[in-house]
Coordinates of C-alpha atoms in Angstrom, one line a residue:
M1 CA -7.7 -8.2 -37.8
S2 CA -6.2 -4.8 -38.8
L3 CA -2.5 -4.7 -39.3
I4 CA -0.1 -2.8 -37.0
Q5 CA 2.1 -0.6 -39.0
R6 CA 5.6 0.1 -37.9
L7 CA 7.1 3.5 -38.3
P8 CA 10.0 3.6 -40.8
P9 CA 13.3 4.2 -39.1
G10 CA 14.4 7.8 -38.9
Q11 CA 18.0 8.9 -38.9
V12 CA 19.6 6.0 -37.1
L13 CA 22.4 7.2 -34.7
A14 CA 23.3 3.8 -33.3
R15 CA 22.2 0.2 -33.0
I16 CA 22.6 -1.9 -29.9
P17 CA 22.2 -5.7 -30.6
F18 CA 20.8 -8.1 -28.1
D19 CA 23.0 -11.0 -29.2
D20 CA 24.8 -11.2 -25.9
C21 CA 21.4 -11.5 -24.2
L22 CA 20.8 -14.9 -25.7
L23 CA 21.8 -17.6 -23.2
A24 CA 24.1 -20.4 -24.3
P25 CA 23.1 -22.9 -23.1
P26 CA 19.5 -21.9 -22.3
R27 CA 18.1 -22.2 -18.8
R28 CA 16.0 -25.0 -20.0
A29 CA 16.5 -26.9 -23.3
M30 CA 14.6 -25.4 -26.2
P31 CA 12.4 -27.8 -28.3
A32 CA 14.4 -29.3 -31.2
D33 CA 11.3 -29.2 -33.4
L34 CA 9.1 -26.4 -32.2
A35 CA 6.1 -27.3 -34.5
R36 CA 6.0 -30.9 -33.2
W37 CA 6.5 -29.7 -29.6
A38 CA 3.5 -27.3 -30.0
L39 CA 1.2 -30.2 -30.9
S40 CA 1.5 -31.4 -27.2
L41 CA 0.6 -28.1 -25.6
P42 CA -2.7 -28.0 -23.6
V43 CA -5.2 -25.5 -25.1
P44 CA -7.9 -23.8 -23.0
R45 CA -11.1 -25.8 -23.0
S46 CA -13.2 -22.8 -24.2
L47 CA -11.0 -22.5 -27.3
A48 CA -10.7 -26.2 -27.9
D49 CA -14.5 -26.6 -27.9
M50 CA -14.6 -24.1 -30.8
G51 CA -12.2 -26.3 -32.9
L52 CA -9.3 -24.0 -32.5
A53 CA -6.8 -26.3 -30.8
R54 CA -5.0 -27.2 -34.1
P55 CA -4.8 -23.7 -35.5
L56 CA -3.5 -22.4 -32.1
R57 CA -0.7 -25.0 -32.0
E58 CA 0.2 -24.4 -35.6
A59 CA 0.6 -20.7 -34.9
V60 CA 3.3 -21.2 -32.2
A61 CA 6.3 -21.8 -34.4
P62 CA 5.7 -18.9 -36.9
L63 CA 4.9 -16.5 -34.0
W64 CA 8.1 -17.5 -32.1
D65 CA 10.1 -16.9 -35.3
A66 CA 8.5 -13.4 -35.6
V67 CA 9.1 -12.6 -31.9
M68 CA 12.8 -13.6 -32.2
A69 CA 13.2 -11.5 -35.3
R70 CA 11.9 -8.5 -33.4
F71 CA 14.1 -9.3 -30.4
R72 CA 17.2 -9.5 -32.6
Q73 CA 16.5 -5.9 -33.8
G74 CA 17.8 -4.9 -30.3
L75 CA 17.8 -1.2 -29.6
R76 CA 17.7 1.4 -32.3
I77 CA 18.6 5.0 -31.4
E78 CA 17.2 7.6 -33.8
A79 CA 17.3 11.3 -34.2
G80 CA 13.6 12.3 -34.5
A81 CA 12.2 15.5 -35.7
H82 CA 11.7 17.0 -32.2
A83 CA 13.3 14.4 -29.9
K84 CA 15.8 11.6 -29.6
V85 CA 14.1 8.2 -29.8
V86 CA 15.1 4.8 -28.4
V87 CA 13.2 1.9 -30.1
H88 CA 13.1 -1.4 -28.2
C89 CA 12.8 -4.5 -30.4
D90 CA 11.2 -2.4 -33.2
T91 CA 8.1 -2.1 -31.0
V92 CA 8.3 0.2 -27.9
R93 CA 9.4 3.8 -28.4
Y94 CA 11.0 6.0 -25.8
E95 CA 11.0 9.6 -27.0
F96 CA 13.2 12.2 -25.3
T97 CA 12.5 15.9 -25.4
P98 CA 15.3 18.5 -25.2
Q99 CA 14.3 19.2 -21.6
G100 CA 14.8 15.6 -20.6
R101 CA 11.2 14.4 -20.5
I102 CA 10.5 10.9 -21.7
H103 CA 7.3 9.6 -23.3
G104 CA 6.7 5.9 -23.9
R105 CA 4.7 4.9 -27.0
L106 CA 3.3 1.6 -28.1
P107 CA 2.0 0.7 -31.6
V108 CA -1.8 0.2 -31.9
E109 CA -4.0 -1.6 -34.4
G110 CA -4.7 0.4 -37.5
G111 CA -1.4 2.2 -37.4
G112 CA 0.2 4.8 -35.3
Y113 CA 1.3 4.9 -31.7
Q114 CA -0.3 5.8 -28.4
T115 CA 1.3 7.3 -25.3
T116 CA 1.7 4.7 -22.5
P117 CA 3.2 5.1 -19.0
L118 CA 6.4 3.0 -18.9
E119 CA 9.0 2.5 -16.2
V120 CA 12.3 4.2 -16.7
G121 CA 14.0 3.4 -13.4
T122 CA 13.9 -0.3 -14.1
P123 CA 12.7 -0.7 -17.7
F124 CA 10.5 -3.7 -18.3
P125 CA 10.8 -5.2 -14.8
S126 CA 8.7 -8.2 -15.8
W127 CA 8.6 -10.4 -18.9
H128 CA 5.5 -8.6 -20.1
W129 CA 7.6 -7.2 -23.0
V130 CA 7.5 -10.6 -24.6
R131 CA 3.7 -10.5 -24.7
L132 CA 3.9 -7.0 -26.3
L133 CA 6.0 -8.5 -29.1
G134 CA 3.8 -11.5 -29.5
Q135 CA 0.6 -9.6 -29.6
R136 CA 1.9 -7.3 -32.3
E137 CA 2.7 -9.8 -35.0
P138 CA -0.5 -10.0 -37.1
E139 CA 1.2 -11.6 -40.1
A140 CA 2.3 -14.6 -38.0
V141 CA -1.2 -15.3 -36.7
A142 CA -3.1 -14.5 -39.9
P143 CA -4.0 -18.2 -40.5
L144 CA -5.3 -18.4 -36.9
V145 CA -7.4 -15.3 -37.4
H146 CA -8.7 -16.7 -40.7
S147 CA -9.7 -20.0 -38.9
I148 CA -11.6 -18.0 -36.2
H149 CA -13.5 -16.1 -38.9
I150 CA -14.4 -19.3 -40.8
R151 CA -15.7 -20.9 -37.6
Q152 CA -17.7 -17.8 -36.8
L153 CA -19.4 -18.0 -40.2
A154 CA -20.0 -21.7 -39.8
G155 CA -21.7 -21.3 -36.5
L156 CA -19.1 -23.2 -34.5
I157 CA -18.5 -20.2 -32.3
P158 CA -21.6 -19.1 -30.3
R159 CA -23.3 -16.1 -31.7
D160 CA -23.2 -14.2 -28.4
V161 CA -19.4 -14.5 -28.4
P162 CA -17.8 -11.6 -30.4
E163 CA -15.2 -12.7 -32.9
G164 CA -12.8 -10.1 -31.6
E165 CA -13.1 -11.5 -28.1
V166 CA -12.1 -15.0 -29.3
Q167 CA -9.1 -13.5 -31.2
S168 CA -8.0 -11.7 -28.1
Q169 CA -8.2 -14.9 -26.0
A170 CA -6.3 -16.9 -28.6
I171 CA -3.5 -14.4 -29.1
D172 CA -3.2 -14.0 -25.3
W173 CA -2.7 -17.7 -25.0
L174 CA 0.0 -17.6 -27.7
A175 CA 1.7 -14.7 -26.0
S176 CA 1.9 -16.7 -22.8
I177 CA 3.7 -19.5 -24.7
M178 CA 6.1 -16.9 -26.1
E179 CA 6.8 -15.7 -22.6
G180 CA 7.6 -19.2 -21.4
L181 CA 10.0 -19.8 -24.3
A182 CA 11.7 -16.4 -23.8
R183 CA 12.4 -17.2 -20.2
R184 CA 14.3 -20.3 -21.3
C185 CA 16.8 -18.6 -23.6
I186 CA 16.9 -14.8 -22.9
D187 CA 18.8 -13.0 -20.2
G188 CA 16.2 -10.4 -19.2
L189 CA 18.4 -8.6 -16.7
R190 CA 21.1 -8.0 -19.3
M191 CA 18.6 -6.7 -21.8
R192 CA 17.2 -4.2 -19.2
E193 CA 20.7 -3.1 -18.3
Q194 CA 21.4 -2.2 -22.0
L195 CA 18.1 -0.4 -22.3
R196 CA 18.8 1.5 -19.1
C197 CA 22.2 2.6 -20.5
A198 CA 20.6 3.7 -23.8
L199 CA 18.0 5.8 -21.9
A200 CA 20.9 7.6 -20.2
I201 CA 19.0 8.3 -17.0
D202 CA 20.8 10.7 -14.6
P203 CA 21.6 8.4 -11.6
A204 CA 21.5 11.3 -9.1
L205 CA 18.1 12.4 -10.3
L206 CA 16.8 8.8 -10.5
L207 CA 17.8 8.3 -6.8
A208 CA 15.9 11.5 -5.8
A209 CA 12.9 10.5 -8.0
R210 CA 12.7 7.1 -6.3
R211 CA 12.7 8.7 -2.8
A212 CA 10.1 11.3 -4.0
R213 CA 7.5 8.7 -5.2
P214 CA 4.0 9.3 -3.9
R215 CA 2.6 6.5 -1.7
H216 CA 0.2 5.2 -4.4
L217 CA 3.3 4.4 -6.6
V218 CA 5.7 3.3 -3.9
D219 CA 5.5 -0.4 -5.1
Q220 CA 6.6 0.6 -8.6
D221 CA 9.8 2.1 -9.9
V222 CA 9.9 5.5 -11.5
G223 CA 7.7 5.7 -14.5
T224 CA 7.6 8.2 -17.4
T225 CA 4.9 10.3 -15.6
G226 CA 6.8 10.6 -12.3
W227 CA 10.1 11.2 -14.2
N228 CA 8.7 14.0 -16.2
R229 CA 7.4 15.7 -13.1
C230 CA 10.8 15.3 -11.5
I231 CA 12.4 16.9 -14.5
E232 CA 10.4 20.1 -13.8
H233 CA 11.7 20.1 -10.2
R234 CA 15.2 18.8 -11.1
N235 CA 17.2 21.6 -9.5
T236 CA 15.3 21.5 -6.2
L237 CA 15.4 17.7 -6.0
L238 CA 19.1 17.6 -6.6
E239 CA 19.8 20.3 -4.1
L240 CA 17.7 18.5 -1.4
Q241 CA 19.3 15.2 -2.3
S242 CA 22.7 16.7 -1.8
N243 CA 22.1 18.9 1.3
A244 CA 18.9 17.6 3.0
P245 CA 18.1 14.0 1.8
G246 CA 15.7 13.4 4.7
L247 CA 13.4 16.0 3.3
V248 CA 13.1 14.5 -0.2
P249 CA 10.2 12.2 0.5
L250 CA 8.2 15.1 2.0
Y251 CA 9.0 17.3 -0.9
G252 CA 8.0 14.6 -3.3
Q253 CA 4.5 14.4 -1.7
L254 CA 4.1 18.2 -2.0
M255 CA 5.4 18.1 -5.6
W256 CA 3.1 15.4 -6.6
D257 CA 0.1 17.2 -5.2
G258 CA 1.1 20.4 -6.9
N259 CA 1.7 22.2 -3.6
V260 CA 5.2 23.5 -4.4
S261 CA 6.5 25.5 -7.3
P262 CA 9.1 24.0 -9.6
H263 CA 11.1 27.2 -9.5
R264 CA 14.3 26.8 -7.5
R265 CA 14.4 28.1 -3.9
N266 CA 16.9 27.7 -1.2
V267 CA 16.5 24.9 1.4
D268 CA 15.4 27.3 4.2
A269 CA 12.5 28.5 2.1
L270 CA 11.6 24.9 1.2
R271 CA 11.6 24.0 4.9
D272 CA 9.0 26.7 5.6
A273 CA 6.8 25.2 2.8
M274 CA 7.0 21.8 4.4
V275 CA 6.8 22.0 8.2
K276 CA 7.1 25.3 10.1
G277 CA 8.1 26.2 13.6
L278 CA 10.8 23.6 14.3
P279 CA 14.1 24.7 15.9
P280 CA 17.3 24.4 13.8
A281 CA 18.5 21.3 15.7
D282 CA 15.3 19.5 14.8
W283 CA 15.5 20.6 11.1
K284 CA 19.1 19.4 11.0
R285 CA 18.1 15.9 12.1
L286 CA 15.2 15.7 9.8
S287 CA 17.3 16.9 6.9
R288 CA 19.9 14.2 7.3
E289 CA 17.9 11.2 8.6
S290 CA 14.7 9.9 7.1
A291 CA 11.7 9.4 9.5
R292 CA 11.2 6.0 8.0
P293 CA 8.4 4.7 10.4
V294 CA 6.4 7.8 9.7
W295 CA 6.6 7.1 6.0
E296 CA 5.7 3.5 6.5
M297 CA 2.6 4.5 8.3
Y298 CA 1.7 7.1 5.6
R299 CA 2.2 4.6 2.8
A300 CA 0.1 2.0 4.7
H301 CA -2.7 4.7 4.7
H302 CA -2.7 5.0 8.5
I303 CA -2.0 8.8 8.1
R304 CA -4.7 10.3 5.9
S305 CA -3.8 13.9 4.9
M306 CA -0.8 16.0 4.1
N307 CA -1.4 18.1 7.2
S308 CA -1.4 15.0 9.4
L309 CA 1.8 13.9 7.7
K310 CA 3.5 17.2 8.5
G311 CA 2.3 17.0 12.1
F312 CA 3.8 13.5 12.5
V313 CA 7.1 14.6 10.9
A314 CA 7.2 17.4 13.5
C315 CA 6.3 14.9 16.3
W316 CA 9.1 12.6 15.1
A317 CA 11.6 15.5 15.3
R318 CA 10.5 16.5 18.8
L319 CA 10.6 12.9 20.1
H320 CA 14.2 12.4 18.8
R321 CA 15.4 15.7 20.2
G322 CA 18.6 15.0 22.1
L323 CA 19.1 11.4 21.0
P324 CA 22.5 10.3 19.7
A325 CA 23.0 10.7 16.0
G326 CA 21.8 7.7 14.1
M327 CA 19.5 6.4 16.9
R328 CA 15.9 6.2 15.7
M329 CA 12.8 4.8 17.2
P330 CA 11.8 1.5 15.5
L331 CA 8.4 1.2 13.8
A332 CA 7.3 -1.3 16.5
L333 CA 7.7 1.4 19.1
W334 CA 6.6 4.4 17.1
E335 CA 3.3 3.1 15.6
P336 CA 1.6 2.3 18.9
L337 CA 2.7 5.7 20.3
A338 CA 1.5 7.5 17.1
R339 CA -1.9 5.8 17.4
T340 CA -2.9 6.9 20.9
W341 CA -5.6 9.0 19.1
V342 CA -7.4 7.6 16.1
G343 CA -10.3 9.2 14.4
P344 CA -13.8 7.7 15.0
L345 CA -14.8 5.1 12.5
S346 CA -11.5 5.3 10.7
D347 CA -8.0 3.9 10.7
Y348 CA -6.4 7.3 10.5
A349 CA -4.0 8.2 13.3
M350 CA -4.0 11.8 14.4
P351 CA -1.1 13.9 15.6
P352 CA 0.4 15.1 17.9
V353 CA 2.3 12.3 19.7
R354 CA 2.4 12.8 23.4
W355 CA 5.6 11.4 25.0
P356 CA 6.4 12.1 28.6
G357 CA 10.0 10.9 28.6
T358 CA 13.3 12.8 28.4
P359 CA 15.9 11.8 25.7
A360 CA 17.6 9.6 28.3
A361 CA 14.4 7.7 29.0
T362 CA 13.7 7.4 25.2
R363 CA 17.1 6.1 24.6
Q364 CA 16.8 3.5 27.4
A365 CA 13.5 2.3 26.0
I366 CA 14.9 1.9 22.5
E367 CA 18.0 0.1 23.8
R368 CA 15.9 -2.2 25.9
Y369 CA 13.6 -3.1 23.0
L370 CA 16.5 -3.8 20.6
A371 CA 18.2 -6.0 23.3
A372 CA 14.9 -7.8 23.9
R373 CA 14.3 -8.3 20.1
A374 CA 17.8 -9.7 19.7
C375 CA 17.0 -12.3 22.3
G376 CA 13.6 -13.2 20.7
S377 CA 11.5 -11.5 23.3
G378 CA 10.7 -8.2 21.5
Q379 CA 7.0 -8.8 21.5
R380 CA 7.0 -9.5 25.2
F381 CA 8.7 -6.1 25.8
L382 CA 6.0 -4.5 23.7
D383 CA 3.1 -6.1 25.5
E384 CA 4.4 -6.0 29.1
E385 CA 6.5 -2.8 29.2
W386 CA 5.9 -0.5 26.2
A387 CA 2.1 -0.9 25.9
P388 CA 1.3 0.2 29.5
V389 CA 3.5 3.3 29.1
V390 CA 2.0 4.2 25.8
R391 CA -1.6 4.0 27.2
W392 CA -0.5 6.3 30.0
A393 CA 1.3 8.6 27.6
G394 CA -2.0 8.9 25.7
D395 CA -3.7 10.6 28.7
Y396 CA -4.3 14.0 27.0
S397 CA -5.9 15.3 30.2
N398 CA -2.5 15.3 31.9
S399 CA -0.4 16.6 29.0
S400 CA 1.4 19.3 31.0
R401 CA 3.2 16.8 33.3
P402 CA 7.0 17.2 33.5
A403 CA 9.2 15.0 31.5
V404 CA 10.4 11.8 33.2
G405 CA 14.1 11.0 33.0
H406 CA 14.3 7.2 33.4
W407 CA 12.5 4.3 31.7
S408 CA 12.0 2.5 35.0
T409 CA 10.2 5.6 36.4
L410 CA 7.9 5.7 33.4
K411 CA 6.9 2.0 33.9
R412 CA 6.3 2.7 37.6
L413 CA 4.2 5.7 36.9
A414 CA 2.2 3.8 34.3
A415 CA 1.5 1.0 36.8
Q416 CA 0.4 3.5 39.5
D417 CA -1.9 5.2 37.0
E418 CA -3.6 1.8 36.3
R419 CA -4.3 1.3 40.0
R420 CA -5.7 4.9 40.4
L421 CA -7.9 4.4 37.3
S422 CA -9.5 1.3 38.8
A423 CA -10.1 3.0 42.1
K424 CA -11.5 6.1 40.5
L425 CA -14.1 4.3 38.4
A426 CA -15.1 1.8 41.2
G427 CA -18.8 2.1 42.1
M428 CA -20.0 3.6 38.8
R429 CA -22.8 1.7 37.2
W430 CA -25.1 2.2 34.2
D431 CA -27.6 0.2 32.0
S432 CA -27.2 -1.2 28.5
P433 CA -29.9 -1.8 25.9
L434 CA -28.4 -5.3 25.1
P435 CA -26.1 -6.9 27.7
R436 CA -24.9 -9.7 25.5
F437 CA -24.8 -10.5 21.8
E438 CA -23.3 -13.5 19.9
S439 CA -22.7 -14.2 16.3
G440 CA -20.6 -17.0 15.0
Q441 CA -17.4 -17.2 17.1
L442 CA -17.6 -13.6 18.4
L443 CA -19.2 -12.4 21.6
A444 CA -19.9 -8.8 22.7
L445 CA -20.4 -8.1 26.4
A446 CA -21.8 -4.7 27.5
I447 CA -19.5 -2.9 29.9
Q448 CA -21.9 -1.6 32.6
T449 CA -19.6 -0.7 35.5
G450 CA -16.7 1.7 35.9
E451 CA -14.5 -1.1 37.2
D452 CA -15.1 -3.2 34.1
L453 CA -14.4 -0.1 31.9
A454 CA -11.1 0.5 33.6
E455 CA -10.2 -3.2 33.2
E456 CA -11.0 -3.1 29.5
A457 CA -9.0 0.1 28.9
I458 CA -6.0 -1.3 30.8
A459 CA -6.1 -4.6 29.1
M460 CA -6.6 -3.2 25.6
R461 CA -4.1 -0.3 26.2
H462 CA -6.4 2.5 25.0
C463 CA -8.3 5.4 26.5
A464 CA -11.9 4.0 26.8
D465 CA -11.9 4.9 30.5
R466 CA -12.1 8.6 29.6
F467 CA -15.7 8.0 28.5
A468 CA -17.0 6.8 31.8
G469 CA -19.1 9.9 32.3
E470 CA -20.7 9.6 28.8
C471 CA -21.5 5.9 29.6
A472 CA -23.1 6.9 32.9
R473 CA -25.2 9.5 31.1
G474 CA -26.3 7.0 28.4
E475 CA -24.5 8.9 25.6
I476 CA -22.2 6.1 24.7
H477 CA -22.5 2.3 25.1
I478 CA -19.2 0.4 25.2
Y479 CA -18.8 -3.4 24.5
G480 CA -15.9 -5.7 24.9
L481 CA -15.5 -8.0 21.9
K482 CA -14.2 -11.5 22.7
D483 CA -13.6 -14.8 21.2
R484 CA -16.6 -16.9 22.3
L485 CA -14.6 -20.1 22.7
T486 CA -11.4 -18.9 24.3
G487 CA -12.5 -15.7 26.0
E488 CA -9.6 -13.7 24.4
R489 CA -10.2 -10.0 24.2
L490 CA -10.3 -8.9 20.6
A491 CA -11.5 -5.3 20.4
T492 CA -13.6 -2.6 22.0
L493 CA -16.8 -1.3 20.4
A494 CA -18.2 2.2 21.1
L495 CA -21.8 3.0 20.1
A496 CA -23.1 6.6 20.1
T497 CA -26.7 7.1 21.3
G498 CA -29.0 9.2 19.2
E499 CA -32.6 10.1 19.9
K500 CA -34.1 6.7 19.0
T501 CA -31.2 4.7 17.7
V502 CA -27.5 4.0 18.2
S503 CA -24.7 4.3 15.7
L504 CA -21.3 2.7 15.4
D505 CA -18.7 5.3 16.7
Q506 CA -15.5 3.3 16.9
V507 CA -14.0 -0.2 16.8
A508 CA -10.4 -0.5 18.1
R509 CA -8.2 -3.4 18.9
S510 CA -5.3 -3.3 21.3
L511 CA -3.3 0.0 21.1
N512 CA -6.0 1.4 18.8
R513 CA -5.1 -0.9 15.9
E514 CA -7.6 -1.1 13.1
P515 CA -10.3 -3.8 13.4
T516 CA -10.6 -6.7 11.0
T517 CA -13.4 -6.9 8.5
L518 CA -15.0 -9.7 10.5
Q519 CA -15.0 -7.5 13.6
L520 CA -16.5 -4.6 11.7
D521 CA -19.3 -6.8 10.3
F522 CA -20.0 -8.1 13.8
A523 CA -20.2 -4.5 15.1
R524 CA -22.7 -3.5 12.4
K525 CA -24.9 -6.6 13.3
L526 CA -24.8 -5.5 17.0
V527 CA -25.9 -2.0 16.0
A528 CA -28.7 -3.3 13.9
K529 CA -29.9 -5.6 16.7
I530 CA -30.0 -2.8 19.3
N531 CA -31.8 -0.5 16.9
R532 CA -34.5 -3.2 16.4
L533 CA -34.9 -3.4 20.2
M534 CA -35.1 0.3 20.6
R535 CA -38.0 0.8 18.1
P536 CA -41.0 2.4 19.9
E537 CA -43.5 -0.2 18.7
A538 CA -41.3 -2.9 20.1
I539 CA -41.3 -1.2 23.5
R540 CA -45.1 -0.6 23.5
D541 CA -46.1 -4.1 22.3
P542 CA -44.8 -6.9 24.6
K543 CA -45.8 -9.5 22.0
S544 CA -43.7 -8.0 19.2
K545 CA -40.9 -9.9 17.7
A546 CA -38.3 -7.3 18.7
M547 CA -39.5 -7.4 22.3
G548 CA -39.3 -11.2 22.3
E549 CA -35.7 -10.9 21.1
A550 CA -34.9 -8.5 23.8
Q551 CA -36.3 -10.7 26.5
S552 CA -34.5 -13.7 25.1
D553 CA -31.2 -11.9 25.1
I554 CA -31.6 -10.5 28.5
G555 CA -33.2 -13.4 30.2
V556 CA -31.6 -16.4 28.6
R557 CA -28.2 -15.1 27.7
G558 CA -27.7 -12.4 30.2

């Protein structure tokens, strides 16, 4: 095992000990005799079968001594040749450039350091740093490495298992023991606070950097890569953070994708680069208040592209026009409304949001939902009041209707629309290639009348009724997916008809929510079954297997 060489200290500017990070007493009592305690530790079966149980246990005490020796090195602040350096436990190096960029580096086998992304907002958020120390003490595990080598030569380790892989497994087990011991006696929070102070991160820029994180990094704190990018855009981010904090997340997405220049511009110019065409009042609201539900949908990957994100931000501003300051539509109300149109075969919502209510009606709806949620009946309000209005609001064919001023009027109009829809589609009929299909606990029933299509659209709160004409012409086949045992409506399937086959066009649950994996798999089985039935040879030969299946489905199940 090649040695890991440590860089000799440069010009040391300061040392910050970690003595006050050692807990007295420990969270859990430390073993009085570590070597004897280690003899009772369970060793992985794969390593024990190679005869490595004793060498592993004997390596625990010397490795712990080496880890604690590194820990007691604390923080060392050096003046490097081209940058200031903070060295953590004589292992991890944070190098600062004069411009404020930070590069994390870890020692590697054979000597030298490699650049590694490290978090700077919350340094070492987990106890993984103990493993880093334990895995970089070759002198302490030299007897164990020698034992592995001897057993490899003696044939006690299978020839198809590389020696390096066995060493890696053994040292990883030892590192896990080191982590458990460290958790007993070290105050990790205190250690991170001291490291954060040594890094001297600008708190204002860190706040802006956290708000500007792209969606694929939203579950992590700011790392060296994101921090260095924010350093390039420091002036703009700080200006937005001070004057228009609501725009910081949107600017962060544009910054991460390279769609904005790091050169400083005034806020008005930045607004034009983000979303154009909004009146000043809308911009003022977006600048001061974050459109949080829009960002939650974006980070959940329900909004696909940057253009769609900009469109939803504009929709959010229009929908909140005229509402009292500080009043925002909750995610539970916003998401169904934002999903009135979803792209075929995807879970991506498409702007714009159609909303037929005035600010007064919107305020009444929000207040009623909040009051219902406080009483524990928020879901009932969503199902019985909000969902019918959302389905009606998604009627794009009637988008020029005047705004409605009261929530009660919106509910009444939505109920009237449902009755008109049922009457409009009554009497329409069409055929289906497969009336019924079962698999497991799921059942698909073909919708073959306008009345059934209207009932499905109303019950599932989506716009399937708009495709009645396509169904009558045989261009689309629509199925209602149900639970075979309870009869509960689960989703609606839409199949597009080709020349000789059908293809899956869309699967949507109530309010256009995305289907489950099980429902998608069922839909694909249904498509495959129909395509087998539609093969020309099956239609010509009444004795074919596919024709027999069709007769069975239609005659026995239908």
